């Protein structure tokens, strides 16, 4: 396989993760897969209209192939496919509202299934339209996650679990977080447009942190 991007321990492959993953050595999985909600990027919000539909989002997500790898794993959006996940003592929650009474007109909290912690953990970080605690400005992907959230996630994964693989890397927040932490990571993305965006973001010698 020829990488789309490769530099400083970070690699991107353009392709379907079902084809690429079997050829990789995987230390850990951190992913925000398509949930099967058929997100309408054409009309719901003006900031979604510039984005292509999320590949694979028109059918239910089956995590079986990722779970079969038997490695440290974090899967976001897991409340949408919880019936297909093993029981877990520890879940991760991202509180996007950060205070009571704030009506975001969207999900106030997002959940991740994980086998990396034995107790529920929460990350509080405002992220709603223009109201963000980080990365204020361009929206790269319709289901984009902040780099600081993914940096927090990587803190639950042992240093020895390398490379970290994101099979649905989108605009690359997991890869950027790994780069900032000096950890090896591989991203797989089926849409070349997002491979290009992720590669461009990784090429910027900027640490994406709070307030950026």
PDB file of C-alpha atoms in Angstrom, residues 116-186:
ATOM      1  CA  UNK A 116      -9.303   1.383  28.411  1.00  0.00           C
ATOM      2  CA  UNK A 117     -10.773   2.464  31.748  1.00  0.00           C
ATOM      3  CA  UNK A 118     -12.774   0.767  34.497  1.00  0.00           C
ATOM      4  CA  UNK A 119     -14.872   3.778  35.485  1.00  0.00           C
ATOM      5  CA  UNK A 120     -16.906   6.385  33.591  1.00  0.00           C
ATOM      6  CA  UNK A 121     -14.976   9.540  32.735  1.00  0.00           C
ATOM      7  CA  UNK A 122     -16.129  12.940  31.452  1.00  0.00           C
ATOM      8  CA  UNK A 123     -14.467  15.645  29.359  1.00  0.00           C
ATOM      9  CA  UNK A 124     -16.071  19.101  29.524  1.00  0.00           C
ATOM     10  CA  UNK A 125     -15.345  21.273  26.520  1.00  0.00           C
ATOM     11  CA  UNK A 126     -17.748  23.730  24.876  1.00  0.00           C
ATOM     12  CA  UNK A 127     -18.307  22.944  21.180  1.00  0.00           C
ATOM     13  CA  UNK A 128     -21.390  24.276  19.452  1.00  0.00           C
ATOM     14  CA  UNK A 129     -21.271  26.290  16.233  1.00  0.00           C
ATOM     15  CA  UNK A 130     -19.340  29.473  16.919  1.00  0.00           C
ATOM     16  CA  UNK A 131     -19.282  28.721  20.651  1.00  0.00           C
ATOM     17  CA  UNK A 132     -16.117  26.707  21.062  1.00  0.00           C
ATOM     18  CA  UNK A 133     -13.371  26.518  23.632  1.00  0.00           C
ATOM     19  CA  UNK A 134     -10.843  25.586  20.914  1.00  0.00           C
ATOM     20  CA  UNK A 135     -10.315  25.593  17.144  1.00  0.00           C
ATOM     21  CA  UNK A 136     -12.592  28.531  16.540  1.00  0.00           C
ATOM     22  CA  UNK A 137     -12.900  29.159  12.813  1.00  0.00           C
ATOM     23  CA  UNK A 138     -13.012  26.732   9.911  1.00  0.00           C
ATOM     24  CA  UNK A 139     -15.150  23.622  10.154  1.00  0.00           C
ATOM     25  CA  UNK A 140     -13.356  20.852   8.286  1.00  0.00           C
ATOM     26  CA  UNK A 141     -15.791  17.940   8.607  1.00  0.00           C
ATOM     27  CA  UNK A 142     -19.525  17.611   9.399  1.00  0.00           C
ATOM     28  CA  UNK A 143     -18.854  15.372  12.436  1.00  0.00           C
ATOM     29  CA  UNK A 144     -15.493  16.876  13.407  1.00  0.00           C
ATOM     30  CA  UNK A 145     -14.138  16.321  16.921  1.00  0.00           C
ATOM     31  CA  UNK A 146     -11.770  18.748  18.679  1.00  0.00           C
ATOM     32  CA  UNK A 147      -8.106  17.846  18.916  1.00  0.00           C
ATOM     33  CA  UNK A 148      -8.141  18.437  22.677  1.00  0.00           C
ATOM     34  CA  UNK A 149     -10.834  15.766  23.057  1.00  0.00           C
ATOM     35  CA  UNK A 150      -8.727  13.249  21.168  1.00  0.00           C
ATOM     36  CA  UNK A 151      -5.655  14.242  23.160  1.00  0.00           C
ATOM     37  CA  UNK A 152      -7.637  13.423  26.313  1.00  0.00           C
ATOM     38  CA  UNK A 153      -8.631  10.070  24.795  1.00  0.00           C
ATOM     39  CA  UNK A 154      -5.042   9.132  24.032  1.00  0.00           C
ATOM     40  CA  UNK A 155      -4.232   9.625  27.700  1.00  0.00           C
ATOM     41  CA  UNK A 156      -6.162   6.405  28.423  1.00  0.00           C
ATOM     42  CA  UNK A 157      -4.003   4.369  26.052  1.00  0.00           C
ATOM     43  CA  UNK A 158      -0.622   3.039  27.176  1.00  0.00           C
ATOM     44  CA  UNK A 159       2.459   4.423  25.432  1.00  0.00           C
ATOM     45  CA  UNK A 160       3.355   0.893  24.371  1.00  0.00           C
ATOM     46  CA  UNK A 161       0.136   0.512  22.354  1.00  0.00           C
ATOM     47  CA  UNK A 162       1.441   1.766  19.023  1.00  0.00           C
ATOM     48  CA  UNK A 163       0.569   2.583  16.372  1.00  0.00           C
ATOM     49  CA  UNK A 164      -2.776   4.146  17.243  1.00  0.00           C
ATOM     50  CA  UNK A 165      -5.117   3.583  14.306  1.00  0.00           C
ATOM     51  CA  UNK A 166      -8.129   5.696  13.350  1.00  0.00           C
ATOM     52  CA  UNK A 167     -10.035   3.808  10.625  1.00  0.00           C
ATOM     53  CA  UNK A 168     -12.314   6.801   9.926  1.00  0.00           C
ATOM     54  CA  UNK A 169      -9.868   9.656  10.336  1.00  0.00           C
ATOM     55  CA  UNK A 170     -11.852  12.430   8.622  1.00  0.00           C
ATOM     56  CA  UNK A 171     -10.013  15.723   9.060  1.00  0.00           C
ATOM     57  CA  UNK A 172      -7.431  14.072  11.304  1.00  0.00           C
ATOM     58  CA  UNK A 173      -7.960  15.133  14.955  1.00  0.00           C
ATOM     59  CA  UNK A 174      -6.696  11.780  16.300  1.00  0.00           C
ATOM     60  CA  UNK A 175      -3.604  12.042  14.102  1.00  0.00           C
ATOM     61  CA  UNK A 176      -2.911  15.627  15.149  1.00  0.00           C
ATOM     62  CA  UNK A 177      -3.280  14.687  18.820  1.00  0.00           C
ATOM     63  CA  UNK A 178      -0.870  11.780  18.330  1.00  0.00           C
ATOM     64  CA  UNK A 179       1.625  14.005  16.529  1.00  0.00           C
ATOM     65  CA  UNK A 180       1.513  16.567  19.339  1.00  0.00           C
ATOM     66  CA  UNK A 181       2.186  13.794  21.860  1.00  0.00           C
ATOM     67  CA  UNK A 182       5.004  12.253  19.833  1.00  0.00           C
ATOM     68  CA  UNK A 183       3.110   8.989  19.257  1.00  0.00           C
ATOM     69  CA  UNK A 184       2.876   6.927  16.079  1.00  0.00           C
ATOM     70  CA  UNK A 185      -0.524   6.874  14.407  1.00  0.00           C
ATOM     71  CA  UNK A 186      -2.215   5.705  11.229  1.00  0.00           C
TER      72      UNK A 186
END
